[in-house]
Backbone as a chain_set.jsonl record, in Angstrom:
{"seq": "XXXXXXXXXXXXXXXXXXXXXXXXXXXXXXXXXXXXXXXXXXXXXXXXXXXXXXXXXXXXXXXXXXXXXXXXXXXXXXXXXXXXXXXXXXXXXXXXXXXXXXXXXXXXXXXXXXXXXXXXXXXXXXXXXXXXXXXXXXXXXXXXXXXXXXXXXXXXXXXXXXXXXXXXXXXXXXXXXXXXXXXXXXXX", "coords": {"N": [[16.327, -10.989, -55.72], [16.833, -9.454, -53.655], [14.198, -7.972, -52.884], [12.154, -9.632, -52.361], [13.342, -9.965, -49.558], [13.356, -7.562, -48.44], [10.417, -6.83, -48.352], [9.336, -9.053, -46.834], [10.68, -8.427, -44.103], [9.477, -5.718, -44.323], [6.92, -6.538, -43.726], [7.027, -8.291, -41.267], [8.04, -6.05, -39.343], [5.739, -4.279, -39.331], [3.855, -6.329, -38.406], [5.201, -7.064, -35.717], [4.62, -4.128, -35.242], [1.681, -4.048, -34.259], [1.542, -5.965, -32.764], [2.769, -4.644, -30.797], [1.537, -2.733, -30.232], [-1.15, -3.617, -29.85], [-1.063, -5.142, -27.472], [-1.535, -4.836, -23.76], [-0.291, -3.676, -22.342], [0.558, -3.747, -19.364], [-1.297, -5.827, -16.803], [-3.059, -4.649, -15.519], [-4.962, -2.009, -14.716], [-4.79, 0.239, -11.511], [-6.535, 1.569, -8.854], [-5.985, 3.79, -6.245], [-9.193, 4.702, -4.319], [-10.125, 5.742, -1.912], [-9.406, 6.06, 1.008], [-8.503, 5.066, 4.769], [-7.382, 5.553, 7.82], [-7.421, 4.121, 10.97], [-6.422, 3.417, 14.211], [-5.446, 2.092, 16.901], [-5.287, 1.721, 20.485], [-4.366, -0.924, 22.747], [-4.127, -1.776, 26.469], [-3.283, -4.17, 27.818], [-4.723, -5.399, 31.19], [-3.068, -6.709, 34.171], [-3.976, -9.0, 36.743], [-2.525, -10.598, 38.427], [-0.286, -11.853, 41.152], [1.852, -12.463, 40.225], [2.651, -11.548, 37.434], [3.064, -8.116, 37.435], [2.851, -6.129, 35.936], [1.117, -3.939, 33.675], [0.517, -4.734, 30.468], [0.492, -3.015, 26.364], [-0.667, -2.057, 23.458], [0.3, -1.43, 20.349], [-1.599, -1.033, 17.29], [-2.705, -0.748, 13.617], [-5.535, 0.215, 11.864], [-5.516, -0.006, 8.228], [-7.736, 1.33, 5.975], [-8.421, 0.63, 2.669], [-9.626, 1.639, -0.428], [-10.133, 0.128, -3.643], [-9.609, 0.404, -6.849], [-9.191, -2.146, -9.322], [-8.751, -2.459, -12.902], [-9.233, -4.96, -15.558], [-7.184, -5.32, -17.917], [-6.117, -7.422, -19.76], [-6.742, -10.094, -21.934], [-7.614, -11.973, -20.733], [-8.867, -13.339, -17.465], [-8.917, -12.039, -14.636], [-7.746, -13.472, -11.59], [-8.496, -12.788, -8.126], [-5.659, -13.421, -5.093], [-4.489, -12.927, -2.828], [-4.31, -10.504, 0.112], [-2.007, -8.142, 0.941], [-0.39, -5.908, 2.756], [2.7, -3.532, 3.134], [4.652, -1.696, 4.841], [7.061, 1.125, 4.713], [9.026, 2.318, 7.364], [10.475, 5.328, 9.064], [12.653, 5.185, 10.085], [14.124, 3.542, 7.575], [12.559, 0.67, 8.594], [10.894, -2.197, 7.308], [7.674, -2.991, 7.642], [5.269, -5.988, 7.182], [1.819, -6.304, 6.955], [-1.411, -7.768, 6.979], [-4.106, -8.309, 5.376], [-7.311, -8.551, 6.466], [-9.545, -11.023, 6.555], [-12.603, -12.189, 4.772], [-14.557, -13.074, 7.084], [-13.114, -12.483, 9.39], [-13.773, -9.852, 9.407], [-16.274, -8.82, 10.735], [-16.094, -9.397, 13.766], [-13.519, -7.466, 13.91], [-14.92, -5.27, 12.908], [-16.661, -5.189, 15.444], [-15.007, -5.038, 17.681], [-13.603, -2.373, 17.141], [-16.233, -0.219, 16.884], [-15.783, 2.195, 15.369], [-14.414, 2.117, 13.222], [-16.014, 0.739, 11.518], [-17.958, 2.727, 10.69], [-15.856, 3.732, 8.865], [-15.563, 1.89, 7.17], [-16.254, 0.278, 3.953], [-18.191, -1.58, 0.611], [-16.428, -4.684, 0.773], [-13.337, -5.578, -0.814], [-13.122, -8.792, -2.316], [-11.316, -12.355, -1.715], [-10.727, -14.442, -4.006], [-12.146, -13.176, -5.583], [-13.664, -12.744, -9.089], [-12.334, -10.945, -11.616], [-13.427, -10.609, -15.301], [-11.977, -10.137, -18.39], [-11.567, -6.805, -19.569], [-13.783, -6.119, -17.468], [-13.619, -4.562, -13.915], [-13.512, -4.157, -10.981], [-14.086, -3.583, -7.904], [-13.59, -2.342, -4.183], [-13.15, -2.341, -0.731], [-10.286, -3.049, 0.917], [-9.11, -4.181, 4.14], [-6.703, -3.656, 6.092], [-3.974, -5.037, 8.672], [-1.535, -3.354, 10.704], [1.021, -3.861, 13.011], [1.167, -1.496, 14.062], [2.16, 2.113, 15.316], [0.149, 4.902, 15.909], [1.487, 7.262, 14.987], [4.186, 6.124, 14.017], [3.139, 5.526, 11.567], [2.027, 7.783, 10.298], [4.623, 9.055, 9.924], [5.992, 7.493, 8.242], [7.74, 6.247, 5.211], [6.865, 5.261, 2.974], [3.66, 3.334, 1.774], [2.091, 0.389, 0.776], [-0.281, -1.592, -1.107], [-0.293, -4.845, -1.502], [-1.315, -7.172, -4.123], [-1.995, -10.241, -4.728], [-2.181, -12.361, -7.483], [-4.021, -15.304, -9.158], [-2.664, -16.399, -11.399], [-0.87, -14.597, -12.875], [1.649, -12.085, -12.257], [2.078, -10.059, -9.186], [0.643, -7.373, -8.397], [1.411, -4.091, -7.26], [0.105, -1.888, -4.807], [0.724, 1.648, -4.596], [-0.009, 3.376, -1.44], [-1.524, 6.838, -1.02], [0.466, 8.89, 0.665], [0.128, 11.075, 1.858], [-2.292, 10.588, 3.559], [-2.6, 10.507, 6.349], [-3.013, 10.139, 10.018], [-4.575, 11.453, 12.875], [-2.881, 11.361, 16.16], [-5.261, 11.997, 18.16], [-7.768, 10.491, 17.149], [-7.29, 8.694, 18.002], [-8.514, 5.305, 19.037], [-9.116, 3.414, 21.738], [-8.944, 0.664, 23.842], [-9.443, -1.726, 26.937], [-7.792, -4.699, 28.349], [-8.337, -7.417, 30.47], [-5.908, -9.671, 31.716]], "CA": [[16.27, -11.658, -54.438], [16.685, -8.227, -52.685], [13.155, -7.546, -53.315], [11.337, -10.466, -51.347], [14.044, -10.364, -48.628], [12.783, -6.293, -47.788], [9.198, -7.053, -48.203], [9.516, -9.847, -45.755], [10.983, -7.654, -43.484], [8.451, -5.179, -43.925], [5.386, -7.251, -42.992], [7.839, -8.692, -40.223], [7.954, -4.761, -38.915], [3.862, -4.141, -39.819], [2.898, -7.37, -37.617], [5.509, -6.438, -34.423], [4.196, -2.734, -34.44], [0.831, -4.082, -34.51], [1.623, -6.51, -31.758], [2.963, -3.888, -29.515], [0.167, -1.542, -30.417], [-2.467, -3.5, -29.414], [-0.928, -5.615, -26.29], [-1.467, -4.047, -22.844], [1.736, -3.312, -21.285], [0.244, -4.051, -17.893], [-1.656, -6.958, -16.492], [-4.414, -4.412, -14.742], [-4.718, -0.783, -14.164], [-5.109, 0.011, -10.045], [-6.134, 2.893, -8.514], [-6.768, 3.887, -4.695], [-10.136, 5.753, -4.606], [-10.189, 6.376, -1.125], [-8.597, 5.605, 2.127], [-8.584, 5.887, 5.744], [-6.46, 4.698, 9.087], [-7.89, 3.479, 12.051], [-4.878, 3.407, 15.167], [-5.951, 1.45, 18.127], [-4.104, 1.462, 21.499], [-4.861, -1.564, 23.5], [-4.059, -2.205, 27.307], [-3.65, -5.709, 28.349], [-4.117, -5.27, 32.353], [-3.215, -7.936, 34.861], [-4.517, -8.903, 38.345], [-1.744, -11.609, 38.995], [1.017, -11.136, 41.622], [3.375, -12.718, 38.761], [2.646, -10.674, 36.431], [3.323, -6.927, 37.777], [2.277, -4.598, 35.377], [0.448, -3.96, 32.546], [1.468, -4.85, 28.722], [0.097, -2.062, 26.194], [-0.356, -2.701, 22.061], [-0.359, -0.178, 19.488], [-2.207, -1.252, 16.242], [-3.258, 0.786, 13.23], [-5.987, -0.273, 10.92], [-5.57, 0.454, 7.054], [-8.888, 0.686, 5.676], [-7.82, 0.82, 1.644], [-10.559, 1.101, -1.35], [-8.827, -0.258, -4.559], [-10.409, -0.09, -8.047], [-8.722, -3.121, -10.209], [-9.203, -3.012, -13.848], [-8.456, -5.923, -16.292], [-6.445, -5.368, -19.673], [-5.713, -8.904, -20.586], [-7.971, -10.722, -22.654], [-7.652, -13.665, -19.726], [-9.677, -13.484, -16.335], [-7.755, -12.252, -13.361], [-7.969, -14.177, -9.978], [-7.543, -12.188, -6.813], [-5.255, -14.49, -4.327], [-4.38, -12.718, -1.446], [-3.729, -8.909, 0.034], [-0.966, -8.044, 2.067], [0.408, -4.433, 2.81], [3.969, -3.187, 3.367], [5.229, 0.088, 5.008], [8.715, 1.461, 5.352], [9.037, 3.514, 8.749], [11.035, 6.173, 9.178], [14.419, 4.266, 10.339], [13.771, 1.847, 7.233], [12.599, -0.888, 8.921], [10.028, -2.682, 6.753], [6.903, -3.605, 8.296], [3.972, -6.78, 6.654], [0.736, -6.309, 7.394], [-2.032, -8.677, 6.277], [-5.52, -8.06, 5.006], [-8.45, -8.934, 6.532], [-9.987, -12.52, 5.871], [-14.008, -12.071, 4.976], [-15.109, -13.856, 8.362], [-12.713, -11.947, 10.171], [-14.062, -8.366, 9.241], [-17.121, -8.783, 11.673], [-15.137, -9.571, 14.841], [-12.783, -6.522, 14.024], [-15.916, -3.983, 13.858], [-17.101, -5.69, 17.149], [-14.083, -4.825, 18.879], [-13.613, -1.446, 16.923], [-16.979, 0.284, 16.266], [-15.767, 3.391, 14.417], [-14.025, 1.096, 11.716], [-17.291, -0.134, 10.118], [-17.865, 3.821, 9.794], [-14.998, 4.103, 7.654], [-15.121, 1.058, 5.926], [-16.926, -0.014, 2.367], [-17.923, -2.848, 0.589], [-15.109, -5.417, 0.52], [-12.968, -6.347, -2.096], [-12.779, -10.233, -1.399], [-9.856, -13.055, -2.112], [-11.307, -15.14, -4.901], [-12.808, -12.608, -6.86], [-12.825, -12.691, -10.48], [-12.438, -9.93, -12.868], [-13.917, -11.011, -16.454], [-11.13, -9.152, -19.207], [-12.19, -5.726, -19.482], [-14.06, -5.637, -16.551], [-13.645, -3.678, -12.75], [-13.945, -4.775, -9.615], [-13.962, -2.249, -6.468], [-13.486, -2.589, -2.711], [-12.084, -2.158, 0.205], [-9.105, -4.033, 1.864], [-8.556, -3.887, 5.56], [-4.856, -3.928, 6.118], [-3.58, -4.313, 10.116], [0.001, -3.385, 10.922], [1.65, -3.938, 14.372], [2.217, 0.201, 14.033], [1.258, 3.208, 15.864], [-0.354, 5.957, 14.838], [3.149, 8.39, 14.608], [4.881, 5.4, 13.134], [1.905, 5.505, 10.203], [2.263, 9.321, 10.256], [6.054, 9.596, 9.565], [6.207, 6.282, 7.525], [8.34, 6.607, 4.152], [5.94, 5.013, 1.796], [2.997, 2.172, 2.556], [1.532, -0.3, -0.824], [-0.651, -2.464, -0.843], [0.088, -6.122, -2.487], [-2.669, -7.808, -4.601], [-1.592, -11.4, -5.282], [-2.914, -12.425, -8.351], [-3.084, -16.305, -9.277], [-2.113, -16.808, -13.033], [0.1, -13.338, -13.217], [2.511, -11.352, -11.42], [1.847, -9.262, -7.957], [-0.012, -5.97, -8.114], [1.624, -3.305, -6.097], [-0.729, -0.054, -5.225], [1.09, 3.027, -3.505], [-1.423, 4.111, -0.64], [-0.909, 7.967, -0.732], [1.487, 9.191, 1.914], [-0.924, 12.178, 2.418], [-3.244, 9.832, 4.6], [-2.435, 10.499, 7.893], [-4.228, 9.514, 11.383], [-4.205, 12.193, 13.835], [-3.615, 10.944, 17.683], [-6.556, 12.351, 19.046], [-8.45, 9.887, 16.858], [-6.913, 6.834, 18.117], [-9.246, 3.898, 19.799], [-8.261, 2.901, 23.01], [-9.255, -0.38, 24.564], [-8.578, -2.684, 28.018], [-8.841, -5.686, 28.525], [-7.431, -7.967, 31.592], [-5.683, -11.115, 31.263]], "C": [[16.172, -10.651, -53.283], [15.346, -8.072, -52.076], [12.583, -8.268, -52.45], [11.68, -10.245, -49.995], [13.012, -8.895, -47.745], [11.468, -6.395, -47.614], [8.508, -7.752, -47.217], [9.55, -9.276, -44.28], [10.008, -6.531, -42.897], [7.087, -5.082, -43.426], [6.038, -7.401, -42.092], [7.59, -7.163, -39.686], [6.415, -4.582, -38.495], [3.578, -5.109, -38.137], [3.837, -7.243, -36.069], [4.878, -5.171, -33.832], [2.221, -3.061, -34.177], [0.333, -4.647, -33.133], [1.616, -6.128, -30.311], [1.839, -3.303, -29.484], [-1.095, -1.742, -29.653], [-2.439, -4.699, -27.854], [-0.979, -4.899, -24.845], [-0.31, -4.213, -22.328], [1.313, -3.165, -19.825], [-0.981, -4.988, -18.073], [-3.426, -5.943, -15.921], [-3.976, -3.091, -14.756], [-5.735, -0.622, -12.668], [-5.309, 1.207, -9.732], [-6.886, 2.81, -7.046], [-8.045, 5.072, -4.737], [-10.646, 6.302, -2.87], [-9.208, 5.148, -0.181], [-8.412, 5.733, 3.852], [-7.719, 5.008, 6.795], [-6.796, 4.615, 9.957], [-6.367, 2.891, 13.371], [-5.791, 2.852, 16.778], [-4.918, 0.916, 19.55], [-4.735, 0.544, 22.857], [-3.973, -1.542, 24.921], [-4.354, -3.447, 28.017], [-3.456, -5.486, 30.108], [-4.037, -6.581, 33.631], [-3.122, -8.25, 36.406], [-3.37, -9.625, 38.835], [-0.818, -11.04, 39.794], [2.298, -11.747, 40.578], [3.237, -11.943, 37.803], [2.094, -8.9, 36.937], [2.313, -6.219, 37.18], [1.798, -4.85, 33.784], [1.026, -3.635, 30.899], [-0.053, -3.545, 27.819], [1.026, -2.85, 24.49], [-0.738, -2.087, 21.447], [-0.75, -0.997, 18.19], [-2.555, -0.369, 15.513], [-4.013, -0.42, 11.924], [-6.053, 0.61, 9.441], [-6.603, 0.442, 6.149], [-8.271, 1.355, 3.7], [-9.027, 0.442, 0.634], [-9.948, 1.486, -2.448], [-9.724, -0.474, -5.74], [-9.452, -0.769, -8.981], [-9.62, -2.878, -11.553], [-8.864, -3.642, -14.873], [-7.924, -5.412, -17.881], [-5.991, -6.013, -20.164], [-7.126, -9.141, -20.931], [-8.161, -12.065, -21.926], [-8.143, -12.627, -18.191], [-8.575, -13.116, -15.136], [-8.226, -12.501, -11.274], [-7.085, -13.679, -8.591], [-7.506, -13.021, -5.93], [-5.5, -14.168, -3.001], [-4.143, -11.128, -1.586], [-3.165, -9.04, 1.279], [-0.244, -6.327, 2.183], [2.025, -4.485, 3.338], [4.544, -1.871, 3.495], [6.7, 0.412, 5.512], [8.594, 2.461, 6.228], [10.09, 4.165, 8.491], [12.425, 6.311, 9.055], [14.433, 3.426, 9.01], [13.157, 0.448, 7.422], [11.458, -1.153, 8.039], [8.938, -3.42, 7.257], [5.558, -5.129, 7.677], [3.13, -6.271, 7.158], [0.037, -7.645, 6.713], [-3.373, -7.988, 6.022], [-6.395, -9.174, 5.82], [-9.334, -10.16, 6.173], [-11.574, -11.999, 5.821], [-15.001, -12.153, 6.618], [-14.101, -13.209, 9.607], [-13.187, -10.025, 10.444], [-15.16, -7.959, 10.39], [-16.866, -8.534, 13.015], [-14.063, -7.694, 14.67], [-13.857, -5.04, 14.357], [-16.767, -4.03, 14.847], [-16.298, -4.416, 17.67], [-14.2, -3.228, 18.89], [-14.39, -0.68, 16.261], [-16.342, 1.231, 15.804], [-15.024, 2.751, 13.239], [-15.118, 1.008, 10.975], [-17.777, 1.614, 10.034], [-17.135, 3.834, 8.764], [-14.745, 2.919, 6.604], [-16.413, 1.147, 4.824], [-17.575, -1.235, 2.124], [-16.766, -3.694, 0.387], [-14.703, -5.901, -0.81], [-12.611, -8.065, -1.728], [-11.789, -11.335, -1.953], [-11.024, -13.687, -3.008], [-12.438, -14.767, -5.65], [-12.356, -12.395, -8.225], [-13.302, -11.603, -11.6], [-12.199, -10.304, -14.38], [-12.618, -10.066, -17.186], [-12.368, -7.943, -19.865], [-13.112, -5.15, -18.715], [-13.308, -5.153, -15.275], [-13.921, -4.086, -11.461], [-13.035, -3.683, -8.632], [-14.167, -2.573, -5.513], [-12.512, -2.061, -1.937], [-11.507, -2.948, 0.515], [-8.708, -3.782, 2.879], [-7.466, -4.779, 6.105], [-4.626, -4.053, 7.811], [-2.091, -4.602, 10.192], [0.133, -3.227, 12.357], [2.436, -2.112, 14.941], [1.275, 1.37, 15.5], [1.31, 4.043, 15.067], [0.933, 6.699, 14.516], [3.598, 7.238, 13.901], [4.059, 5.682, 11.622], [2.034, 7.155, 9.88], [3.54, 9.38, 9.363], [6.718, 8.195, 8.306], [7.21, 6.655, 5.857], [7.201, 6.108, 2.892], [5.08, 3.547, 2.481], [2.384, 1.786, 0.703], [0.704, -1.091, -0.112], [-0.35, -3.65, -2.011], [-1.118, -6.621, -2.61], [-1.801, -8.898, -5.139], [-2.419, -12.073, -6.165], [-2.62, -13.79, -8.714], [-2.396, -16.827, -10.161], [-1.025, -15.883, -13.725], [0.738, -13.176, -11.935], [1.454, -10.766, -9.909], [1.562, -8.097, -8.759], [0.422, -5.184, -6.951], [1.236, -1.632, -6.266], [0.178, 0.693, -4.58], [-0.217, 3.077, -3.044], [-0.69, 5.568, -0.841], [-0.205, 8.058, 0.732], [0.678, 10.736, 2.271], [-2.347, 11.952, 3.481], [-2.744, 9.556, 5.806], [-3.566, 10.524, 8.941], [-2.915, 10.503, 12.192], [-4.401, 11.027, 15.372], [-4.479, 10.74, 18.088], [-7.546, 11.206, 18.413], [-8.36, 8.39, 17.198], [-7.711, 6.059, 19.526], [-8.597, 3.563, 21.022], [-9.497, 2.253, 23.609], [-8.329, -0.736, 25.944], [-8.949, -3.554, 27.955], [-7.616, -6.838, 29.573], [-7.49, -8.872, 31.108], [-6.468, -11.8, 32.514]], "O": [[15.603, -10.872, -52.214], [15.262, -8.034, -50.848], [12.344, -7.607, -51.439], [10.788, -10.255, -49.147], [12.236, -9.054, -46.803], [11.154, -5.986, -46.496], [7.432, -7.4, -46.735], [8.707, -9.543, -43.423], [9.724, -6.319, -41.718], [6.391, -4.18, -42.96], [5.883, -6.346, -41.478], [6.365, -7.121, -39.576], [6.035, -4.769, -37.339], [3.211, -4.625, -37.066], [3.082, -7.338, -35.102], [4.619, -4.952, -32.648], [1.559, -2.062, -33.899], [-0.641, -4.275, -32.478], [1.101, -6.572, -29.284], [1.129, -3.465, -28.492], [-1.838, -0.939, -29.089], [-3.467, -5.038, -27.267], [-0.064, -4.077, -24.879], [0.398, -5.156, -21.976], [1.902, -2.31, -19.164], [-1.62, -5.044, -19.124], [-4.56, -6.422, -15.945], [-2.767, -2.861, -14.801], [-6.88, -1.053, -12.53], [-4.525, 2.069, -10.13], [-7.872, 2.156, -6.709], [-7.824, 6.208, -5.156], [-11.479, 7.198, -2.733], [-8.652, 4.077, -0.423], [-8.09, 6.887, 4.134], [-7.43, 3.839, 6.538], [-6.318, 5.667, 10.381], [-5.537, 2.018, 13.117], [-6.64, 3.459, 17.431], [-4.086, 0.01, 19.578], [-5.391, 1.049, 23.768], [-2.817, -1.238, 24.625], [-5.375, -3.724, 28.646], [-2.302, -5.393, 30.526], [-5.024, -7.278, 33.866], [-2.264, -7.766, 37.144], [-3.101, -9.213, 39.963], [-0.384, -9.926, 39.502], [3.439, -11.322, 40.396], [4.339, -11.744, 37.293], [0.926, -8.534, 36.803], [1.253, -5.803, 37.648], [2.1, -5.748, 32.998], [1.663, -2.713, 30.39], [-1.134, -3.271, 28.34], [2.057, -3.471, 24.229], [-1.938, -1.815, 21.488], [0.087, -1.89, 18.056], [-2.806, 0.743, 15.979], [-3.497, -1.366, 11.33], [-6.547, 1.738, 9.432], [-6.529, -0.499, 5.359], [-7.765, 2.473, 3.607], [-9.489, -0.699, 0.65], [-9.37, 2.561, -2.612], [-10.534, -1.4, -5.724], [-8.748, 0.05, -9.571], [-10.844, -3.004, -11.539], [-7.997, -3.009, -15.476], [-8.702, -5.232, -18.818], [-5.304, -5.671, -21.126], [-8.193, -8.691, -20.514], [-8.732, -13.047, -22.401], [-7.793, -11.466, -17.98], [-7.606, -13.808, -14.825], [-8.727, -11.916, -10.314], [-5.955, -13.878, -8.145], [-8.537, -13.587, -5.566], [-6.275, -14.695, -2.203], [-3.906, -10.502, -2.619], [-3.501, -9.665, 2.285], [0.48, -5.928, 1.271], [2.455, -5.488, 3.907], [4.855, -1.102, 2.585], [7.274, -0.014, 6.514], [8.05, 3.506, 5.872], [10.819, 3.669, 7.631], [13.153, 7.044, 8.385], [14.842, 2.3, 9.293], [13.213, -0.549, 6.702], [10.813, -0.11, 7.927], [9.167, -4.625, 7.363], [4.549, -4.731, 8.26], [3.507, -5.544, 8.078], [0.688, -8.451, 6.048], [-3.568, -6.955, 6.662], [-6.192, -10.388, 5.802], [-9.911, -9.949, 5.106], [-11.914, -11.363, 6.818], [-15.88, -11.393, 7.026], [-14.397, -13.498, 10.766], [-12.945, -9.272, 11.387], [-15.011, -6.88, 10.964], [-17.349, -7.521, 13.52], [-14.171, -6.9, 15.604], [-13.834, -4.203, 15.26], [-17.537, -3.117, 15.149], [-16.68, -3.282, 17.959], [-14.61, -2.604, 19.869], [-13.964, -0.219, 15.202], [-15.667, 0.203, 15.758], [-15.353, 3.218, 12.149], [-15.09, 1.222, 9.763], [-18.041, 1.799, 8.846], [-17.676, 3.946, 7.664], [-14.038, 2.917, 5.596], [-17.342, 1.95, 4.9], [-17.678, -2.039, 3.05], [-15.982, -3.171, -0.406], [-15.395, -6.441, -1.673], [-11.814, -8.364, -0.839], [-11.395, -10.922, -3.044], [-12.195, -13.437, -2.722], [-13.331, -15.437, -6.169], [-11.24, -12.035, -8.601], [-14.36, -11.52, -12.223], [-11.046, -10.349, -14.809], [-12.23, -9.167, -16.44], [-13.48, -8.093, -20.371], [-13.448, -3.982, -18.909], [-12.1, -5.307, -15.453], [-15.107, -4.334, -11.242], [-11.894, -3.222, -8.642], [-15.132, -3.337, -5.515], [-11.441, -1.525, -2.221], [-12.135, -4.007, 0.487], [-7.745, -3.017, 2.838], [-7.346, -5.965, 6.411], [-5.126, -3.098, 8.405], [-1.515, -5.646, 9.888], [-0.641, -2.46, 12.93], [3.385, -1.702, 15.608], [0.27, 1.292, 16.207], [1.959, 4.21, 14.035], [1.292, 6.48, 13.359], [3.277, 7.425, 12.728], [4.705, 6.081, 10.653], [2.168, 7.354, 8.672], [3.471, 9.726, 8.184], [7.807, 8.205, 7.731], [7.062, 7.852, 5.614], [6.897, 6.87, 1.974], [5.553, 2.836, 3.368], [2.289, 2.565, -0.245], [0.768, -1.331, 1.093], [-0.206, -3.386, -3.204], [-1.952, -6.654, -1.705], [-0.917, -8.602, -5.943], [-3.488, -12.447, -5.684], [-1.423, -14.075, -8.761], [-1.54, -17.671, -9.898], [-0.422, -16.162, -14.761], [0.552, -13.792, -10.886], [0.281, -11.098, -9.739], [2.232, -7.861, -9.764], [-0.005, -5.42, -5.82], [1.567, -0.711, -7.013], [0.509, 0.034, -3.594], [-1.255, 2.931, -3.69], [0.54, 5.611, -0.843], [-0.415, 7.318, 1.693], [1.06, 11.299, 3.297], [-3.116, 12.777, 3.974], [-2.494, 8.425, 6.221], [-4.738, 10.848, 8.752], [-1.687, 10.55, 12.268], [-5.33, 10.282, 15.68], [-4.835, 9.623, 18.465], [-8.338, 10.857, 19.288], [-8.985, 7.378, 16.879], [-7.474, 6.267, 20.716], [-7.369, 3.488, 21.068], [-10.592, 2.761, 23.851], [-7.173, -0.386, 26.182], [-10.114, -3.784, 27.629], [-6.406, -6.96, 29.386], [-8.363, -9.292, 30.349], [-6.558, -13.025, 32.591]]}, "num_chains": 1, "name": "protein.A"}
């Protein structure tokens, strides 16, 4: 009776290591293949005698190109992208990505953006299993450029709809000098 019980056992063993062996132990492999920051310092100025003096809005655009590739044998559906940077003090900042129909309007406002950007990676794209899908994601955070400079770490979030969240590290070696930062006015 020994005899069946170990044999049992040993297929039981066989068909787990076989299981692990050939399951991906991640949902996708992600990698950032380039990157760049865009810092825009607006001036809201205003003629009114109620309203004194002039309001002033730092922005920093995250331009982020993200190669996704699938290692499930199931289809993966990109939801949404959202970034997240810890500043200096801790504080934790959101950002959001870029909607398709909004990308136009942004390199209006800020021609040197559509220099640095790519083609887009877009929400409701679908990566076949074992295929790749590449783009950019344009991230905007309520930051300035030094905040984005001195930042502790920045990710980007890929919301995926049938699996977990995807979270990339952006390198922390992507810094935006001052001197490069955009400056707009525009009166209320």
């Amino acid at each position: 009776m020994l005899a069946p019980v170990l044999i049992a056992f040993l297929v039981l063993g066989i068909v787990i290591a076989l299981v692990i062996r050939y399951t991906p132990h991640s949902v996708a492999e992600t990698e950032v293949t380039h990157a760049a920051a865009y810092p825009t310092h607006t001036v809201f100025k205003s003629d009114t005698i109620l309203v004194n003096r002039d309001r002033s809005q730092d922005d920093l655009y995250a331009l982020v190109t993200v190669r996704i590739s699938d290692r499930l044998n199931l289809p993966l559906f990109l939801k949404d992208f959202t970034g997240t940077i810890v500043t200096r003090d801790g504080q934790t900042i959101t950002g959001t990505g870029a909607q398709k129909n909004d990308l136009e309007a942004i390199y209006t406002s800020f021609p040197p953006i559509r220099k640095l950007a790519s083609p887009p990676l877009l929400r409701e794209t679908l990566i076949s299993p074992g295929e790749t899908a590449e783009g950019m994601i344009l991230l905007h955070f309520p930051i300035s450029a030094e905040d984005w400079n001195g930042r502790r770490s920045a990710t980007l979030n890929v919301d995926l709809y049938h699996q977990g969240p995807l979270e990339i590290a952006i390198p922390q070696n992507l810094n935006v000098a001052v001197a490069d930062q955009g400056k707009t006015s525009q009166t209320e």
